[in-house]
XYZ file of C-alpha atoms in Angstrom:
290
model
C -109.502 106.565 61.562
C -109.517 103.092 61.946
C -113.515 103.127 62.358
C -113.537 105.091 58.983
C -111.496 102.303 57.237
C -113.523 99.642 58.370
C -116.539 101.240 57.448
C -115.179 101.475 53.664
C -114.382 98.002 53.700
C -117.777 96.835 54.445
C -119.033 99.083 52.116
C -116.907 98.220 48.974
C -117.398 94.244 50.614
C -121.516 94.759 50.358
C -120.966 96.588 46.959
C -119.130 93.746 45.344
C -121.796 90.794 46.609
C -124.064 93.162 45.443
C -123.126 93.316 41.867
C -122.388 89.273 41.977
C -125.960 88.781 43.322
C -126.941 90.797 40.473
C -125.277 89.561 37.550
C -126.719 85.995 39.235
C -130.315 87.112 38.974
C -129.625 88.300 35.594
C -127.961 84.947 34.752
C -131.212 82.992 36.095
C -133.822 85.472 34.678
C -132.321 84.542 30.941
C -132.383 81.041 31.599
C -135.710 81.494 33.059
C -137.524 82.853 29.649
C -136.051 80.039 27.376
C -137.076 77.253 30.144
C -140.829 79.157 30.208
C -140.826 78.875 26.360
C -139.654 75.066 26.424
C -142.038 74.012 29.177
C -144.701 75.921 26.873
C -144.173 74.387 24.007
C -143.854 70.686 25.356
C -146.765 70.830 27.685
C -149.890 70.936 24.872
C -147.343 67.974 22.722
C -147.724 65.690 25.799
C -151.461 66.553 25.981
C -152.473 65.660 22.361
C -150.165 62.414 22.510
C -151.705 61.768 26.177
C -155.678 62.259 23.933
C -154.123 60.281 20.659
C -153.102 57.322 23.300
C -156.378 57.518 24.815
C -158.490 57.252 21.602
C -155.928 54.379 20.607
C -156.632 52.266 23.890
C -160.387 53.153 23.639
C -160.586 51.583 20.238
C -158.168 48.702 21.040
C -160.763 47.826 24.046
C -159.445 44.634 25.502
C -157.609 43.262 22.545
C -154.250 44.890 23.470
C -152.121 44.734 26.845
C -148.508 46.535 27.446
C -146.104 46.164 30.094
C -146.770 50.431 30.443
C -150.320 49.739 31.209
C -150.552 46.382 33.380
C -150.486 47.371 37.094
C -147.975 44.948 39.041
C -148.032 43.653 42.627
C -145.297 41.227 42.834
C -142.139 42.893 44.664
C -143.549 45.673 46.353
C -140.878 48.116 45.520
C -140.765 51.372 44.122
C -138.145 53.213 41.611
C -138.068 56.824 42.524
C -136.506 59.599 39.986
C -135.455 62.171 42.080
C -134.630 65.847 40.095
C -132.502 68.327 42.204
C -130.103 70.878 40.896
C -126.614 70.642 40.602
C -125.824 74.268 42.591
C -127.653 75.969 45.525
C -128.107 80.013 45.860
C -131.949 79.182 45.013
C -133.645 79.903 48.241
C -135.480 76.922 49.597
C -136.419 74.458 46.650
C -133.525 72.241 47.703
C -134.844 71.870 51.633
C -138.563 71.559 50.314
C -137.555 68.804 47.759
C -135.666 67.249 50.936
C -138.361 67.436 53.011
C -140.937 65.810 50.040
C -137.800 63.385 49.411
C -137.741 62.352 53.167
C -141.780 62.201 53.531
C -141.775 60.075 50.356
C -139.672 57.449 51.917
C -141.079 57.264 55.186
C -143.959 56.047 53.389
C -142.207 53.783 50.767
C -139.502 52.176 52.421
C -138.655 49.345 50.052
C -137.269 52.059 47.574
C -134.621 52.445 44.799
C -133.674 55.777 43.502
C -132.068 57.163 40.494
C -130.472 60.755 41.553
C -130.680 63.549 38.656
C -128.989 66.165 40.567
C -126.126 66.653 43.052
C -127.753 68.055 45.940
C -129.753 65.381 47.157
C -126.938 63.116 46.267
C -125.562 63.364 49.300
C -128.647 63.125 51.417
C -129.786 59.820 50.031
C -126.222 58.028 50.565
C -126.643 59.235 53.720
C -129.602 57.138 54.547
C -128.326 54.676 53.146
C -130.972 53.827 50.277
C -130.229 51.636 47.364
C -129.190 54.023 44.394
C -129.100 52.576 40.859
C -127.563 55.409 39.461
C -126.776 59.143 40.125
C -126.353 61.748 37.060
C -125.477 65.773 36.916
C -128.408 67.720 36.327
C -126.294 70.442 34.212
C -126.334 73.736 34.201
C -128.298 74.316 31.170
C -131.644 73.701 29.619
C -131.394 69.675 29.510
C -131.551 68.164 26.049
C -134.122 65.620 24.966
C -130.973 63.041 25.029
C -131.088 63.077 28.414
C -133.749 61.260 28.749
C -132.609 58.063 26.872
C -129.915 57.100 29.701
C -133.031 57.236 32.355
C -135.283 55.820 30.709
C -133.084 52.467 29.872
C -132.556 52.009 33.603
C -136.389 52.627 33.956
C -137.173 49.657 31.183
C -134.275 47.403 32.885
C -135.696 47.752 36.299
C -140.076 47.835 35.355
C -140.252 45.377 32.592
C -137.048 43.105 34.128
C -140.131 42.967 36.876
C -137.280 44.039 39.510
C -139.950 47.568 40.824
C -144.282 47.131 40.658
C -143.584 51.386 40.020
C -142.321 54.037 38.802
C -142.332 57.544 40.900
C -140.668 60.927 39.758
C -139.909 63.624 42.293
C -139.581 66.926 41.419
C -140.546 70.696 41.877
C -143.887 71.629 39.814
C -143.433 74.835 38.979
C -146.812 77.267 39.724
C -145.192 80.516 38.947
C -142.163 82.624 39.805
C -143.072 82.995 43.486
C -143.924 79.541 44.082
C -142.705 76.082 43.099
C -143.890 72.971 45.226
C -141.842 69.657 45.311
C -144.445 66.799 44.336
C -144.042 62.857 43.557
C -145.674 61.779 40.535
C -146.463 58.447 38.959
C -145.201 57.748 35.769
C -145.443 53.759 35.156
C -148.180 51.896 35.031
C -149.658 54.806 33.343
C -152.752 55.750 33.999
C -155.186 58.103 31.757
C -157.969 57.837 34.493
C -157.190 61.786 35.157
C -157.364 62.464 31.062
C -160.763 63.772 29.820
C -162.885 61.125 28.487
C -164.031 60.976 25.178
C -167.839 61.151 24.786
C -169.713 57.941 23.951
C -170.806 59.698 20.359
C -166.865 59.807 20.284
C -166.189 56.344 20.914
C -168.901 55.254 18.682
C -166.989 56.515 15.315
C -163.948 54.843 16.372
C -164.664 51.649 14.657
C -164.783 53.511 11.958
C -161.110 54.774 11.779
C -158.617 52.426 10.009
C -155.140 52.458 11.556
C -151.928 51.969 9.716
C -150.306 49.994 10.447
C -152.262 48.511 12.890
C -153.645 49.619 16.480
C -150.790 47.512 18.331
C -147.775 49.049 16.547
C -149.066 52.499 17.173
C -149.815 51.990 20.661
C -145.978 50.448 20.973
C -144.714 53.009 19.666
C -146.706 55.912 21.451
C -146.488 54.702 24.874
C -142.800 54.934 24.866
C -142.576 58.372 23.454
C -145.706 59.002 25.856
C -142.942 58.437 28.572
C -140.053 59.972 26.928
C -141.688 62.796 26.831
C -143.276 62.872 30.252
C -139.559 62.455 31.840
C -138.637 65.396 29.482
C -141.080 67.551 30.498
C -140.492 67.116 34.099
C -136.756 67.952 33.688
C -137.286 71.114 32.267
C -140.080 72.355 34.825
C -137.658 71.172 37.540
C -134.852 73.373 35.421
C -137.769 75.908 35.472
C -138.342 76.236 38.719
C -134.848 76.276 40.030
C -134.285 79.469 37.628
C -137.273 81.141 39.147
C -136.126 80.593 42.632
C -132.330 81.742 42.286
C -133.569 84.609 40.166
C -136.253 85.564 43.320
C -133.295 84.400 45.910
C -130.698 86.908 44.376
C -133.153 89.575 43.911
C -133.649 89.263 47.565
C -129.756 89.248 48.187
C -129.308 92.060 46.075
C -131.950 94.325 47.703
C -130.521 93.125 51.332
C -127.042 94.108 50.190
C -128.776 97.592 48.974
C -129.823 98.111 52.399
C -126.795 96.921 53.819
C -125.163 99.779 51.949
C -127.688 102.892 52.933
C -127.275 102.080 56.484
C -123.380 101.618 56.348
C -123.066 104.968 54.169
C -124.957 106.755 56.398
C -122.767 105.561 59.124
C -120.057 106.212 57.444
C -120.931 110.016 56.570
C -121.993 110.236 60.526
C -118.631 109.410 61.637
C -116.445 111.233 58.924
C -118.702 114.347 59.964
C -118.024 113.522 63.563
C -114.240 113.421 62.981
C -114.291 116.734 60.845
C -115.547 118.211 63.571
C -113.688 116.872 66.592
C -110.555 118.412 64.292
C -111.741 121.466 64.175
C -112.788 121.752 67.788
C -108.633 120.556 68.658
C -107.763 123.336 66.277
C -109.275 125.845 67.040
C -108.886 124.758 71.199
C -105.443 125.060 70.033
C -105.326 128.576 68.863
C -107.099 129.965 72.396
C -104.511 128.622 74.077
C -102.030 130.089 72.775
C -103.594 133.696 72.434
């Protein structure tokens, strides 16, 4: 009897982490449509402003300089933004960011960090690295305001010429099966990787007029260049920790499915096996006493 019991147990204990893995997956597959649709829609913005600033440089030629541009070499150090989530239950993003985290500063020891996330938090304090400042990546799709906070640090500690660089870490996301952690520069910036106009192009820029003039618009465009560059990367990173808790609890779920076939089936074995050990005393019972 006792055998039976426990047997229920597990199976109504499998059942319930069952349904919560469930509902989970469900949770992360809704977040994970309106994070596709933001990533979507931000990704071709940052292009075109990514060409505009191009163009713009292009046609300033060597007239105009910015901080954003001018590669430094003074203090050697590095300001990393590292992106983790807040909550684990998504399969391995938060050991392969680790691991990426740990390469990265095996290679750039004279760091400082800024920690968007809680999971790393810990990790970092731990090897006792210099961290500026530490913020809750949220639960949610992160809000453009977000970015504002970070990127005042980021002007304090580039342009105060305290860092020669500015890194982000995060997790790119590729598609739902796969999302690798990768470090990516974002000041000075460079458009060497942008596709370059052709020379017919760059011919008919002197004919443009720009209004106000080139150096305002450039000003202006290179910091919402980088606003929206951090932006983008927080919601891939929010992208691709949806992805892997809704694959992580799909995988649960279908392991707790399992879990359950197996102990039903034992479970109907051995209240068979009881069933008929009574009947075999019972009816021992009534040759006897013929």
């Amino acid at each position: 009897m006792a055998t039976i019991l426990t047997l229920k147990r597990r199976i109504n204990a499998a059942k319930n982490v069952s349904k919560t893995t469930k509902a989970m997956q469900m949770i992360a597959a809704s977040k994970l449509k309106r994070a596709q649709n933001a990533v979507t829609a931000s990704k071709p913005y940052v292009e075109k402003i990514s060409e505009i600033l191009e163009n713009l440089r292009s046609a300033a030629k060597k007239d105009y300089t910015h901080s954003y541009l001018t590669p430094k070499n003074k203090t050697g150090k590095t300001l990393l933004l590292v992106l983790s989530p807040d909550k684990g239950l998504c399969g391995s993003l938060i050991t392969n960011i680790l691991k990426e985290f740990l390469h990265y500063q095996h290679n750039f020891k004279d760091s400082s960090y800024i920690l968007v996330g809680k999971k790393l938090e810990g990790q970092v304090v731990h090897l006792n690295k210099e961290i500026i400042a530490a913020f809750p990546f949220g639960t949610t799709l992160p809000s453009f305001s977000s970015v504002y906070p970070l990127l005042q640090i980021i002007d304090e500690y580039y342009n105060g010429g305290k860092v020669d660089s500015v890194k982000i870490l995060t997790a790119e996301y590729i598609n739902i099966f796969t999302q690798k952690p990768k470090v990516t520069n974002l000041l000075p910036i460079n458009f060497d990787n942008l596709k370059e106009e052709d020379d017919k192009k760059e011919k008919n820029d002197d004919f443009y007029l720009f209004e106000p003039n080139k150096k305002v618009l450039l000003d202006s465009l290179l910091k919402h260049y980088l606003e929206m560059a951090v932006y983008h990367q927080l919601i891939e990173s929010f992208l691709s920790e949806q992805a892997s808790r809704m694959m992580s609890m799909q995988n649960a779920t279908d392991n707790a499915n399992d879990i359950i076939e197996d102990l039903q089936l034992e479970y109907n074995k051995t209240r068979q096996a009881k069933i008929t050990s009574e009947l075999l005393d019972i009816t021992g019972a009534k040759n006897v006493s013929i």
